[in-house]
Amino acid sequence: MKRRDFVKGAALAAGAVALAACGQKEEQAAAPKDAAPAPAMPPAPAISKQMRELKMVTTWPKGFPGLGTGAQRLADSITAMTDGRITVKLFGGGELVPALESFDAVSNGTADMYHGADYYWQGKSKAFNFFTAVPFGLTANEMDAWLYYGGGQELWDELSAGFNVKPFAAGNTGVQMGGWFNKEMNTVEDYKGLKMRMPGLGGEVLRQIGGQSITLPGGEIFPSLQSGAIDATEWVGPWNDLAMGFYKVTKYYYYPGFHEPGSTLSCGVNAGVWNSLSAEDKAVVQFACAAENNRMFGEFNAKNGDSLDTLINEHGVQLRRQSDDILKAIGDASGDVMAAVAASDPLSQKIYDNFLSFRKKAMGWTSLSETAYTAARALDYKYGA
Ligand code: CA
């Protein structure tokens, strides 16, 4: 999902402008009106309970499957775990501020926190791409390893601190699909002139191999595919793609998606708000984000499996793997695009260097663990009925 996917949906989802929520209020025990004055005694201290309402803006329409529902779950988790001290009020994209202004709203204090995808902020720094997904980058498991134990979080903190934001990983879509095509893609030549809806860095890679990258909001993809205005599109994966109905107009569904190998969603908190929280409430926010990071990934994996089955067995979708030759050409182009991202500013270069060295290590372990095991599990042997 790239930034424009949600623009239209967010605009549609925009309802009445939400009432400005109070940032902080105190509940004080009312003094009984008929109490006799007691001048000799100092007034009893008011029983006060600090209750805060934090406004969470999002880049998704409210209730958008997986992403919007995940943001709501995060808001509800923080509310539940702070036992009344904090209530997180969620605003869908466009309700309080336009979806893609969520970052600015948190940065300047109009909102307290956002749930979104940090590659939407690449106009501020290309380095934000690293913290969502980059072509031929890290899988969801590897992103967690990098962020939590490989120095990624510290670099993310450094990048976001420049914008008055404290960031956390708070969701993952897993590996996305390569996309829907109106013809079989047998060689890299088949990409020449291909008009594909592919925003962001993936789109830059597509252009490098001769394709035309088209950026369309979510609501315009299906009609464009139907009319032939575009030849192909990427979106997310089987669960979200089934809902978009792409199978009705094209049958070739390619994997894997090189461009988004494990898109991390993020929760950014205004730095002033973050610093004002107690140690306990900071821990709640941190671990609620970590929990959602994991839960959303589980939800996508569970629902993608079921939806893929529906696409193939009920809708006759033809599943195809991109050939190694095509993937290698895309890999070369991805390397060029990432080198250009690194060269855009010194902090991007610093993050890229760390990312690249972590990626190398991750590839070694992943191939011996997840890749080797899942290949072994797929061998032909007797197991179960
Ligand atoms: Ca996508």
mmCIF file of C-alpha atoms and ligand atoms in Angstrom:
data_model
loop_
_atom_site.group_PDB
_atom_site.id
_atom_site.type_symbol
_atom_site.label_atom_id
_atom_site.label_comp_id
_atom_site.label_asym_id
_atom_site.label_seq_id
_atom_site.Cartn_x
_atom_site.Cartn_y
_atom_site.Cartn_z
ATOM 1 C CA MET A 1 0.000 0.000 0.000
ATOM 2 C CA LYS A 2 1.399 3.304 -0.916
ATOM 3 C CA ARG A 3 0.338 6.725 0.024
ATOM 4 C CA ARG A 4 -2.212 7.294 -2.667
ATOM 5 C CA ASP A 5 -4.029 4.011 -2.073
ATOM 6 C CA PHE A 6 -5.801 5.520 0.819
ATOM 7 C CA VAL A 7 -6.362 9.053 -0.270
ATOM 8 C CA LYS A 8 -9.706 8.450 -1.841
ATOM 9 C CA GLY A 9 -10.907 6.029 0.758
ATOM 10 C CA ALA A 10 -9.845 8.401 3.450
ATOM 11 C CA ALA A 11 -11.703 11.234 1.806
ATOM 12 C CA LEU A 12 -14.809 9.078 1.577
ATOM 13 C CA ALA A 13 -14.437 8.089 5.171
ATOM 14 C CA ALA A 14 -14.201 11.663 6.332
ATOM 15 C CA GLY A 15 -17.233 12.477 8.316
ATOM 16 C CA ALA A 16 -18.064 15.411 10.448
ATOM 17 C CA VAL A 17 -15.083 17.202 11.845
ATOM 18 C CA ALA A 18 -14.543 15.680 15.224
ATOM 19 C CA LEU A 19 -15.032 17.852 18.200
ATOM 20 C CA ALA A 20 -11.764 18.982 19.591
ATOM 21 C CA ALA A 21 -11.029 16.605 22.392
ATOM 22 C CA CYS A 22 -9.741 18.019 25.574
ATOM 23 C CA GLY A 23 -6.138 17.085 26.155
ATOM 24 C CA GLN A 24 -6.387 16.813 29.826
ATOM 25 C CA LYS A 25 -9.083 17.186 32.409
ATOM 26 C CA GLU A 26 -9.294 16.898 36.076
ATOM 27 C CA GLU A 27 -12.136 15.426 37.937
ATOM 28 C CA GLN A 28 -12.446 16.933 41.301
ATOM 29 C CA ALA A 29 -14.694 15.808 44.028
ATOM 30 C CA ALA A 30 -17.375 18.409 44.377
ATOM 31 C CA ALA A 31 -17.605 19.947 47.773
ATOM 32 C CA PRO A 32 -20.910 19.320 49.397
ATOM 33 C CA LYS A 33 -22.963 22.518 49.168
ATOM 34 C CA ASP A 34 -24.378 22.299 52.616
ATOM 35 C CA ALA A 35 -21.124 21.510 54.348
ATOM 36 C CA ALA A 36 -20.453 23.711 57.299
ATOM 37 C CA PRO A 37 -17.416 25.927 56.922
ATOM 38 C CA ALA A 38 -14.425 24.771 58.910
ATOM 39 C CA PRO A 39 -12.197 27.826 59.008
ATOM 40 C CA ALA A 40 -9.747 26.307 61.443
ATOM 41 C CA MET A 41 -8.805 23.536 59.063
ATOM 42 C CA PRO A 42 -7.150 23.810 55.686
ATOM 43 C CA PRO A 43 -9.420 22.601 52.887
ATOM 44 C CA ALA A 44 -9.231 18.851 52.334
ATOM 45 C CA PRO A 45 -7.163 18.047 49.261
ATOM 46 C CA ALA A 46 -9.377 17.409 46.284
ATOM 47 C CA ILE A 47 -9.442 13.823 45.164
ATOM 48 C CA SER A 48 -8.086 14.272 41.714
ATOM 49 C CA LYS A 49 -7.605 11.668 39.051
ATOM 50 C CA GLN A 50 -5.609 12.638 35.992
ATOM 51 C CA MET A 51 -7.438 11.459 32.912
ATOM 52 C CA ARG A 52 -6.081 12.189 29.499
ATOM 53 C CA GLU A 53 -7.608 11.762 26.110
ATOM 54 C CA LEU A 54 -5.045 11.251 23.388
ATOM 55 C CA LYS A 55 -6.062 11.808 19.797
ATOM 56 C CA MET A 56 -4.792 9.150 17.383
ATOM 57 C CA VAL A 57 -5.032 10.080 13.709
ATOM 58 C CA THR A 58 -4.581 7.436 11.025
ATOM 59 C CA THR A 59 -3.792 7.167 7.348
ATOM 60 C CA TRP A 60 -6.557 4.602 6.902
ATOM 61 C CA PRO A 61 -10.294 4.858 6.643
ATOM 62 C CA LYS A 62 -11.820 3.795 9.952
ATOM 63 C CA GLY A 63 -12.445 0.058 9.931
ATOM 64 C CA PHE A 64 -10.304 -0.596 6.836
ATOM 65 C CA PRO A 65 -9.591 -4.360 7.060
ATOM 66 C CA GLY A 66 -6.311 -5.165 8.744
ATOM 67 C CA LEU A 67 -4.917 -1.628 8.872
ATOM 68 C CA GLY A 68 -7.814 0.454 10.177
ATOM 69 C CA THR A 69 -9.002 -2.360 12.426
ATOM 70 C CA GLY A 70 -5.451 -2.792 13.723
ATOM 71 C CA ALA A 71 -5.191 0.904 14.569
ATOM 72 C CA GLN A 72 -8.471 0.652 16.491
ATOM 73 C CA ARG A 73 -7.211 -2.415 18.356
ATOM 74 C CA LEU A 74 -4.058 -0.497 19.330
ATOM 75 C CA ALA A 75 -6.072 2.485 20.570
ATOM 76 C CA ASP A 76 -8.365 0.194 22.562
ATOM 77 C CA SER A 77 -5.417 -1.737 24.035
ATOM 78 C CA ILE A 78 -3.734 1.403 25.359
ATOM 79 C CA THR A 79 -7.053 2.584 26.797
ATOM 80 C CA ALA A 80 -7.703 -0.763 28.483
ATOM 81 C CA MET A 81 -4.208 -1.191 29.887
ATOM 82 C CA THR A 82 -4.002 2.293 31.413
ATOM 83 C CA ASP A 83 -7.111 1.619 33.465
ATOM 84 C CA GLY A 84 -8.775 4.963 32.799
ATOM 85 C CA ARG A 85 -5.668 7.144 32.943
ATOM 86 C CA ILE A 86 -5.547 7.415 29.159
ATOM 87 C CA THR A 87 -8.288 7.127 26.608
ATOM 88 C CA VAL A 88 -7.081 6.946 23.021
ATOM 89 C CA LYS A 89 -9.638 8.359 20.631
ATOM 90 C CA LEU A 90 -9.170 7.177 17.062
ATOM 91 C CA PHE A 91 -9.807 9.345 14.016
ATOM 92 C CA GLY A 92 -9.965 7.781 10.567
ATOM 93 C CA GLY A 93 -8.083 9.414 7.710
ATOM 94 C CA GLY A 94 -9.703 12.749 6.925
ATOM 95 C CA GLU A 95 -11.727 12.993 10.121
ATOM 96 C CA LEU A 96 -9.437 15.293 12.083
ATOM 97 C CA VAL A 97 -6.778 15.964 9.443
ATOM 98 C CA PRO A 98 -6.287 14.646 5.896
ATOM 99 C CA ALA A 99 -4.846 11.107 5.955
ATOM 100 C CA LEU A 100 -1.447 12.070 4.631
ATOM 101 C CA GLU A 101 -1.095 14.991 7.024
ATOM 102 C CA SER A 102 -1.152 12.632 10.005
ATOM 103 C CA PHE A 103 2.587 12.936 10.528
ATOM 104 C CA ASP A 104 2.553 16.734 10.452
ATOM 105 C CA ALA A 105 -0.401 16.777 12.834
ATOM 106 C CA VAL A 106 1.525 14.709 15.389
ATOM 107 C CA SER A 107 4.728 16.604 14.774
ATOM 108 C CA ASN A 108 3.081 19.964 15.515
ATOM 109 C CA GLY A 109 0.821 18.709 18.314
ATOM 110 C CA THR A 110 -2.539 18.988 16.538
ATOM 111 C CA ALA A 111 -2.839 15.261 17.283
ATOM 112 C CA ASP A 112 -1.040 13.202 19.916
ATOM 113 C CA MET A 113 -0.231 10.074 17.901
ATOM 114 C CA TYR A 114 -0.700 8.482 14.501
ATOM 115 C CA HIS A 115 -1.028 5.007 13.064
ATOM 116 C CA GLY A 116 0.223 4.820 9.494
ATOM 117 C CA ALA A 117 3.069 3.688 7.258
ATOM 118 C CA ASP A 118 6.205 5.774 7.487
ATOM 119 C CA TYR A 119 7.049 5.569 3.775
ATOM 120 C CA TYR A 120 4.222 8.052 3.298
ATOM 121 C CA TRP A 121 6.597 10.648 4.775
ATOM 122 C CA GLN A 122 9.349 10.056 2.222
ATOM 123 C CA GLY A 123 8.818 13.616 0.965
ATOM 124 C CA LYS A 124 10.462 14.733 4.237
ATOM 125 C CA SER A 125 13.270 12.194 4.026
ATOM 126 C CA LYS A 126 13.729 9.209 1.727
ATOM 127 C CA ALA A 127 15.042 7.382 4.793
ATOM 128 C CA PHE A 128 11.482 6.879 6.067
ATOM 129 C CA ASN A 129 11.116 4.132 3.445
ATOM 130 C CA PHE A 130 13.442 1.879 5.443
ATOM 131 C CA PHE A 131 10.984 1.757 8.328
ATOM 132 C CA THR A 132 8.075 0.483 6.244
ATOM 133 C CA ALA A 133 9.448 -1.494 3.316
ATOM 134 C CA VAL A 134 11.989 -1.171 0.516
ATOM 135 C CA PRO A 135 12.423 -3.229 -2.680
ATOM 136 C CA PHE A 136 14.231 -6.490 -1.916
ATOM 137 C CA GLY A 137 14.460 -5.430 1.721
ATOM 138 C CA LEU A 138 13.580 -7.270 4.919
ATOM 139 C CA THR A 139 10.726 -9.653 5.709
ATOM 140 C CA ALA A 140 8.452 -9.029 8.693
ATOM 141 C CA ASN A 141 10.543 -11.268 10.968
ATOM 142 C CA GLU A 142 13.732 -9.605 9.799
ATOM 143 C CA MET A 143 12.264 -6.140 10.297
ATOM 144 C CA ASP A 144 11.520 -7.044 13.915
ATOM 145 C CA ALA A 145 15.044 -8.377 14.334
ATOM 146 C CA TRP A 146 16.514 -5.203 12.857
ATOM 147 C CA LEU A 147 14.288 -2.790 14.762
ATOM 148 C CA TYR A 148 14.419 -4.495 18.158
ATOM 149 C CA TYR A 149 17.952 -5.913 18.148
ATOM 150 C CA GLY A 150 19.872 -4.675 15.113
ATOM 151 C CA GLY A 151 20.035 -0.933 15.721
ATOM 152 C CA GLY A 152 17.028 -0.104 13.541
ATOM 153 C CA GLN A 153 14.918 1.438 16.308
ATOM 154 C CA GLU A 154 17.737 3.768 17.379
ATOM 155 C CA LEU A 155 18.133 4.983 13.797
ATOM 156 C CA TRP A 156 14.377 5.390 13.460
ATOM 157 C CA ASP A 157 14.343 7.376 16.716
ATOM 158 C CA GLU A 158 17.109 9.615 15.358
ATOM 159 C CA LEU A 159 15.260 10.206 12.093
ATOM 160 C CA SER A 160 11.875 10.896 13.714
ATOM 161 C CA ALA A 161 13.305 13.006 16.549
ATOM 162 C CA GLY A 162 14.124 15.592 13.900
ATOM 163 C CA PHE A 163 10.359 15.910 13.464
ATOM 164 C CA ASN A 164 9.349 15.814 17.147
ATOM 165 C CA VAL A 165 8.025 12.237 16.902
ATOM 166 C CA LYS A 166 8.759 9.009 18.834
ATOM 167 C CA PRO A 167 8.113 6.037 16.498
ATOM 168 C CA PHE A 168 7.157 2.396 17.150
ATOM 169 C CA ALA A 169 6.501 -0.599 14.915
ATOM 170 C CA ALA A 170 2.770 -1.326 15.225
ATOM 171 C CA GLY A 171 1.687 -3.818 12.574
ATOM 172 C CA ASN A 172 2.854 -5.716 9.512
ATOM 173 C CA THR A 173 1.179 -6.944 6.332
ATOM 174 C CA GLY A 174 3.804 -9.643 5.680
ATOM 175 C CA VAL A 175 5.104 -10.272 2.165
ATOM 176 C CA GLN A 176 2.843 -8.610 -0.365
ATOM 177 C CA MET A 177 1.901 -10.162 -3.702
ATOM 178 C CA GLY A 178 3.617 -9.193 -6.965
ATOM 179 C CA GLY A 179 0.343 -8.118 -8.466
ATOM 180 C CA TRP A 180 -2.353 -8.707 -11.065
ATOM 181 C CA PHE A 181 -1.435 -8.794 -14.769
ATOM 182 C CA ASN A 182 -3.544 -9.009 -17.928
ATOM 183 C CA LYS A 183 -0.979 -11.297 -19.582
ATOM 184 C CA GLU A 184 1.653 -13.830 -18.630
ATOM 185 C CA MET A 185 4.986 -12.272 -17.748
ATOM 186 C CA ASN A 186 7.656 -14.572 -19.140
ATOM 187 C CA THR A 187 10.687 -12.351 -19.609
ATOM 188 C CA VAL A 188 11.781 -8.941 -18.457
ATOM 189 C CA GLU A 189 10.949 -7.732 -21.996
ATOM 190 C CA ASP A 190 7.301 -8.183 -21.064
ATOM 191 C CA TYR A 191 7.711 -5.252 -18.689
ATOM 192 C CA LYS A 192 8.657 -2.870 -21.516
ATOM 193 C CA GLY A 193 5.861 -0.331 -21.799
ATOM 194 C CA LEU A 194 3.726 -2.142 -19.240
ATOM 195 C CA LYS A 195 1.439 0.315 -17.486
ATOM 196 C CA MET A 196 1.323 -0.810 -13.895
ATOM 197 C CA ARG A 197 -0.104 0.809 -10.842
ATOM 198 C CA MET A 198 2.996 0.677 -8.600
ATOM 199 C CA PRO A 199 3.672 3.682 -6.395
ATOM 200 C CA GLY A 200 6.781 4.615 -4.414
ATOM 201 C CA LEU A 201 10.184 2.988 -4.691
ATOM 202 C CA GLY A 202 8.671 -0.085 -6.381
ATOM 203 C CA GLY A 203 7.453 2.257 -9.103
ATOM 204 C CA GLU A 204 10.970 3.615 -9.548
ATOM 205 C CA VAL A 205 12.244 0.052 -9.984
ATOM 206 C CA LEU A 206 9.515 -0.636 -12.544
ATOM 207 C CA ARG A 207 10.584 2.408 -14.541
ATOM 208 C CA GLN A 208 14.193 1.202 -14.508
ATOM 209 C CA ILE A 209 13.191 -2.023 -16.257
ATOM 210 C CA GLY A 210 11.156 -0.218 -18.893
ATOM 211 C CA GLY A 211 7.683 -0.194 -17.395
ATOM 212 C CA GLN A 212 5.429 2.774 -16.780
ATOM 213 C CA SER A 213 4.658 3.312 -13.148
ATOM 214 C CA ILE A 214 1.197 4.719 -12.550
ATOM 215 C CA THR A 215 0.088 6.009 -9.162
ATOM 216 C CA LEU A 216 -3.628 5.664 -8.510
ATOM 217 C CA PRO A 217 -5.696 5.871 -5.351
ATOM 218 C CA GLY A 218 -7.360 2.651 -4.266
ATOM 219 C CA GLY A 219 -10.790 3.470 -5.637
ATOM 220 C CA GLU A 220 -9.520 4.099 -9.164
ATOM 221 C CA ILE A 221 -7.555 0.904 -9.622
ATOM 222 C CA PHE A 222 -10.379 -1.474 -10.510
ATOM 223 C CA PRO A 223 -11.997 0.737 -13.197
ATOM 224 C CA SER A 224 -8.570 1.512 -14.682
ATOM 225 C CA LEU A 225 -7.764 -2.177 -14.909
ATOM 226 C CA GLN A 226 -11.185 -2.889 -16.366
ATOM 227 C CA SER A 227 -10.944 -0.187 -19.045
ATOM 228 C CA GLY A 228 -7.394 -1.099 -20.016
ATOM 229 C CA ALA A 229 -5.999 2.241 -18.826
ATOM 230 C CA ILE A 230 -3.522 0.121 -16.865
ATOM 231 C CA ASP A 231 -2.250 -3.388 -17.657
ATOM 232 C CA ALA A 232 -1.386 -4.460 -14.146
ATOM 233 C CA THR A 233 -1.566 -3.457 -10.508
ATOM 234 C CA GLU A 234 -0.145 -4.323 -7.154
ATOM 235 C CA TRP A 235 -2.169 -3.823 -3.990
ATOM 236 C CA VAL A 236 -1.521 -5.841 -0.832
ATOM 237 C CA GLY A 237 -2.208 -9.562 -0.709
ATOM 238 C CA PRO A 238 -5.054 -12.053 -1.165
ATOM 239 C CA TRP A 239 -7.225 -10.794 1.726
ATOM 240 C CA ASN A 240 -7.319 -7.145 0.643
ATOM 241 C CA ASP A 241 -7.034 -7.962 -3.083
ATOM 242 C CA LEU A 242 -10.055 -10.274 -3.014
ATOM 243 C CA ALA A 243 -12.117 -7.433 -1.551
ATOM 244 C CA MET A 244 -10.984 -5.154 -4.397
ATOM 245 C CA GLY A 245 -12.345 -7.632 -6.967
ATOM 246 C CA PHE A 246 -9.324 -7.585 -9.294
ATOM 247 C CA TYR A 247 -9.996 -11.248 -10.188
ATOM 248 C CA LYS A 248 -13.073 -10.103 -12.122
ATOM 249 C CA VAL A 249 -10.981 -8.357 -14.770
ATOM 250 C CA THR A 250 -7.648 -10.154 -14.765
ATOM 251 C CA LYS A 251 -6.628 -13.677 -13.902
ATOM 252 C CA TYR A 252 -2.842 -13.726 -13.619
ATOM 253 C CA TYR A 253 -1.795 -13.259 -10.035
ATOM 254 C CA TYR A 254 1.981 -13.129 -9.608
ATOM 255 C CA TYR A 255 4.176 -13.674 -6.575
ATOM 256 C CA PRO A 256 6.308 -12.707 -4.760
ATOM 257 C CA GLY A 257 6.063 -8.939 -4.274
ATOM 258 C CA PHE A 258 9.649 -7.698 -4.405
ATOM 259 C CA HIS A 259 8.572 -4.177 -3.554
ATOM 260 C CA GLU A 260 6.996 -4.759 -0.129
ATOM 261 C CA PRO A 261 8.505 -7.836 1.505
ATOM 262 C CA GLY A 262 7.159 -7.093 4.990
ATOM 263 C CA SER A 263 5.552 -3.688 5.277
ATOM 264 C CA THR A 264 5.810 -2.410 8.831
ATOM 265 C CA LEU A 265 3.058 -0.099 10.034
ATOM 266 C CA SER A 266 3.953 2.496 12.585
ATOM 267 C CA CYS A 267 2.654 4.393 15.574
ATOM 268 C CA GLY A 268 4.285 7.778 16.078
ATOM 269 C CA VAL A 269 3.797 9.718 19.305
ATOM 270 C CA ASN A 270 4.337 13.474 19.673
ATOM 271 C CA ALA A 271 7.639 13.818 21.525
ATOM 272 C CA GLY A 272 6.225 16.220 24.110
ATOM 273 C CA VAL A 273 3.324 13.868 24.818
ATOM 274 C CA TRP A 274 5.714 10.920 25.029
ATOM 275 C CA ASN A 275 7.979 12.720 27.500
ATOM 276 C CA SER A 276 5.002 13.664 29.648
ATOM 277 C CA LEU A 277 3.934 10.050 30.189
ATOM 278 C CA SER A 278 4.795 8.170 33.353
ATOM 279 C CA ALA A 279 7.244 5.274 33.076
ATOM 280 C CA GLU A 280 4.302 2.897 33.428
ATOM 281 C CA ASP A 281 2.294 4.525 30.656
ATOM 282 C CA LYS A 282 5.335 4.645 28.385
ATOM 283 C CA ALA A 283 5.689 0.903 28.880
ATOM 284 C CA VAL A 284 2.005 0.422 28.076
ATOM 285 C CA VAL A 285 2.310 2.337 24.790
ATOM 286 C CA GLN A 286 5.542 0.575 23.860
ATOM 287 C CA PHE A 287 4.209 -2.919 24.508
ATOM 288 C CA ALA A 288 0.752 -2.254 23.071
ATOM 289 C CA CYS A 289 2.526 -1.289 19.841
ATOM 290 C CA ALA A 290 4.695 -4.418 19.995
ATOM 291 C CA ALA A 291 1.605 -6.553 20.565
ATOM 292 C CA GLU A 292 -0.199 -4.987 17.605
ATOM 293 C CA ASN A 293 2.897 -5.392 15.479
ATOM 294 C CA ASN A 294 2.556 -9.124 16.019
ATOM 295 C CA ARG A 295 -1.224 -9.463 16.000
ATOM 296 C CA MET A 296 -1.733 -7.667 12.707
ATOM 297 C CA PHE A 297 0.879 -9.872 11.055
ATOM 298 C CA GLY A 298 -0.969 -12.932 12.342
ATOM 299 C CA GLU A 299 -4.282 -11.624 11.051
ATOM 300 C CA PHE A 300 -2.913 -10.926 7.578
ATOM 301 C CA ASN A 301 -1.334 -14.374 7.366
ATOM 302 C CA ALA A 302 -4.483 -16.165 8.517
ATOM 303 C CA LYS A 303 -6.820 -14.256 6.212
ATOM 304 C CA ASN A 304 -4.460 -14.253 3.223
ATOM 305 C CA GLY A 305 -4.406 -18.061 3.310
ATOM 306 C CA ASP A 306 -8.191 -18.342 3.291
ATOM 307 C CA SER A 307 -8.601 -15.662 0.636
ATOM 308 C CA LEU A 308 -6.005 -17.196 -1.660
ATOM 309 C CA ASP A 309 -7.974 -20.432 -1.546
ATOM 310 C CA THR A 310 -11.144 -18.544 -2.518
ATOM 311 C CA LEU A 311 -9.402 -16.718 -5.376
ATOM 312 C CA ILE A 312 -8.055 -19.929 -6.874
ATOM 313 C CA ASN A 313 -10.863 -22.373 -6.227
ATOM 314 C CA GLU A 314 -13.924 -20.141 -6.569
ATOM 315 C CA HIS A 315 -12.733 -17.496 -9.017
ATOM 316 C CA GLY A 316 -10.314 -19.427 -11.250
ATOM 317 C CA VAL A 317 -7.368 -17.147 -10.602
ATOM 318 C CA GLN A 318 -4.125 -18.314 -12.221
ATOM 319 C CA LEU A 319 -1.262 -18.151 -9.765
ATOM 320 C CA ARG A 320 2.193 -17.544 -11.276
ATOM 321 C CA ARG A 321 5.647 -17.151 -9.848
ATOM 322 C CA GLN A 322 7.857 -14.433 -11.313
ATOM 323 C CA SER A 323 10.787 -16.100 -13.088
ATOM 324 C CA ASP A 324 14.285 -15.952 -11.636
ATOM 325 C CA ASP A 325 15.447 -13.960 -14.682
ATOM 326 C CA ILE A 326 12.766 -11.325 -14.100
ATOM 327 C CA LEU A 327 13.480 -11.237 -10.373
ATOM 328 C CA LYS A 328 17.212 -10.817 -10.990
ATOM 329 C CA ALA A 329 16.612 -7.895 -13.336
ATOM 330 C CA ILE A 330 14.292 -6.361 -10.730
ATOM 331 C CA GLY A 331 16.940 -7.019 -8.060
ATOM 332 C CA ASP A 332 19.598 -5.136 -10.046
ATOM 333 C CA ALA A 333 17.232 -2.219 -10.562
ATOM 334 C CA SER A 334 16.284 -2.284 -6.858
ATOM 335 C CA GLY A 335 19.955 -2.042 -5.902
ATOM 336 C CA ASP A 336 20.316 1.070 -8.068
ATOM 337 C CA VAL A 337 17.175 2.650 -6.613
ATOM 338 C CA MET A 338 18.338 1.993 -3.033
ATOM 339 C CA ALA A 339 21.787 3.425 -3.706
ATOM 340 C CA ALA A 340 20.088 6.591 -4.924
ATOM 341 C CA VAL A 341 17.956 6.703 -1.766
ATOM 342 C CA ALA A 342 21.135 6.419 0.340
ATOM 343 C CA ALA A 343 22.763 9.256 -1.560
ATOM 344 C CA SER A 344 19.878 11.632 -0.877
ATOM 345 C CA ASP A 345 21.222 12.881 2.495
ATOM 346 C CA PRO A 346 23.757 11.896 5.204
ATOM 347 C CA LEU A 347 21.242 10.323 7.591
ATOM 348 C CA SER A 348 19.754 8.240 4.756
ATOM 349 C CA GLN A 349 23.282 7.043 3.991
ATOM 350 C CA LYS A 350 23.900 6.159 7.644
ATOM 351 C CA ILE A 351 20.644 4.196 7.860
ATOM 352 C CA TYR A 352 21.268 2.485 4.522
ATOM 353 C CA ASP A 353 24.745 1.340 5.638
ATOM 354 C CA ASN A 354 23.330 -0.194 8.826
ATOM 355 C CA PHE A 355 20.376 -1.698 6.950
ATOM 356 C CA LEU A 356 22.598 -3.194 4.270
ATOM 357 C CA SER A 357 24.909 -4.888 6.739
ATOM 358 C CA PHE A 358 21.941 -6.213 8.744
ATOM 359 C CA ARG A 359 20.289 -7.464 5.546
ATOM 360 C CA LYS A 360 23.386 -9.473 4.693
ATOM 361 C CA LYS A 361 23.404 -11.196 8.076
ATOM 362 C CA ALA A 362 19.638 -11.744 8.008
ATOM 363 C CA MET A 363 19.801 -13.395 4.591
ATOM 364 C CA GLY A 364 22.285 -15.947 5.902
ATOM 365 C CA TRP A 365 20.239 -16.974 8.916
ATOM 366 C CA THR A 366 16.850 -16.817 7.168
ATOM 367 C CA SER A 367 18.021 -19.147 4.409
ATOM 368 C CA LEU A 368 19.175 -21.715 6.991
ATOM 369 C CA SER A 369 16.083 -21.365 9.157
ATOM 370 C CA GLU A 370 12.735 -20.271 7.646
ATOM 371 C CA THR A 371 13.629 -20.938 4.016
ATOM 372 C CA ALA A 372 15.282 -24.311 4.596
ATOM 373 C CA TYR A 373 12.601 -25.478 6.976
ATOM 374 C CA THR A 374 9.611 -24.509 4.834
ATOM 375 C CA ALA A 375 11.256 -26.166 1.812
ATOM 376 C CA ALA A 376 11.773 -29.307 3.897
ATOM 377 C CA ARG A 377 8.207 -29.257 5.148
ATOM 378 C CA ALA A 378 6.925 -29.049 1.564
ATOM 379 C CA LEU A 379 8.677 -32.285 0.491
ATOM 380 C CA ASP A 380 6.531 -35.242 -0.426
ATOM 381 C CA TYR A 381 6.178 -37.496 2.638
ATOM 382 C CA LYS A 382 3.486 -39.140 4.740
ATOM 383 C CA TYR A 383 2.042 -36.855 7.411
ATOM 384 C CA GLY A 384 -1.532 -36.816 8.623
ATOM 385 C CA ALA A 385 -4.367 -38.611 6.878
HETATM 386 CA CA CA B 1 1.267 -2.577 -1.921
#
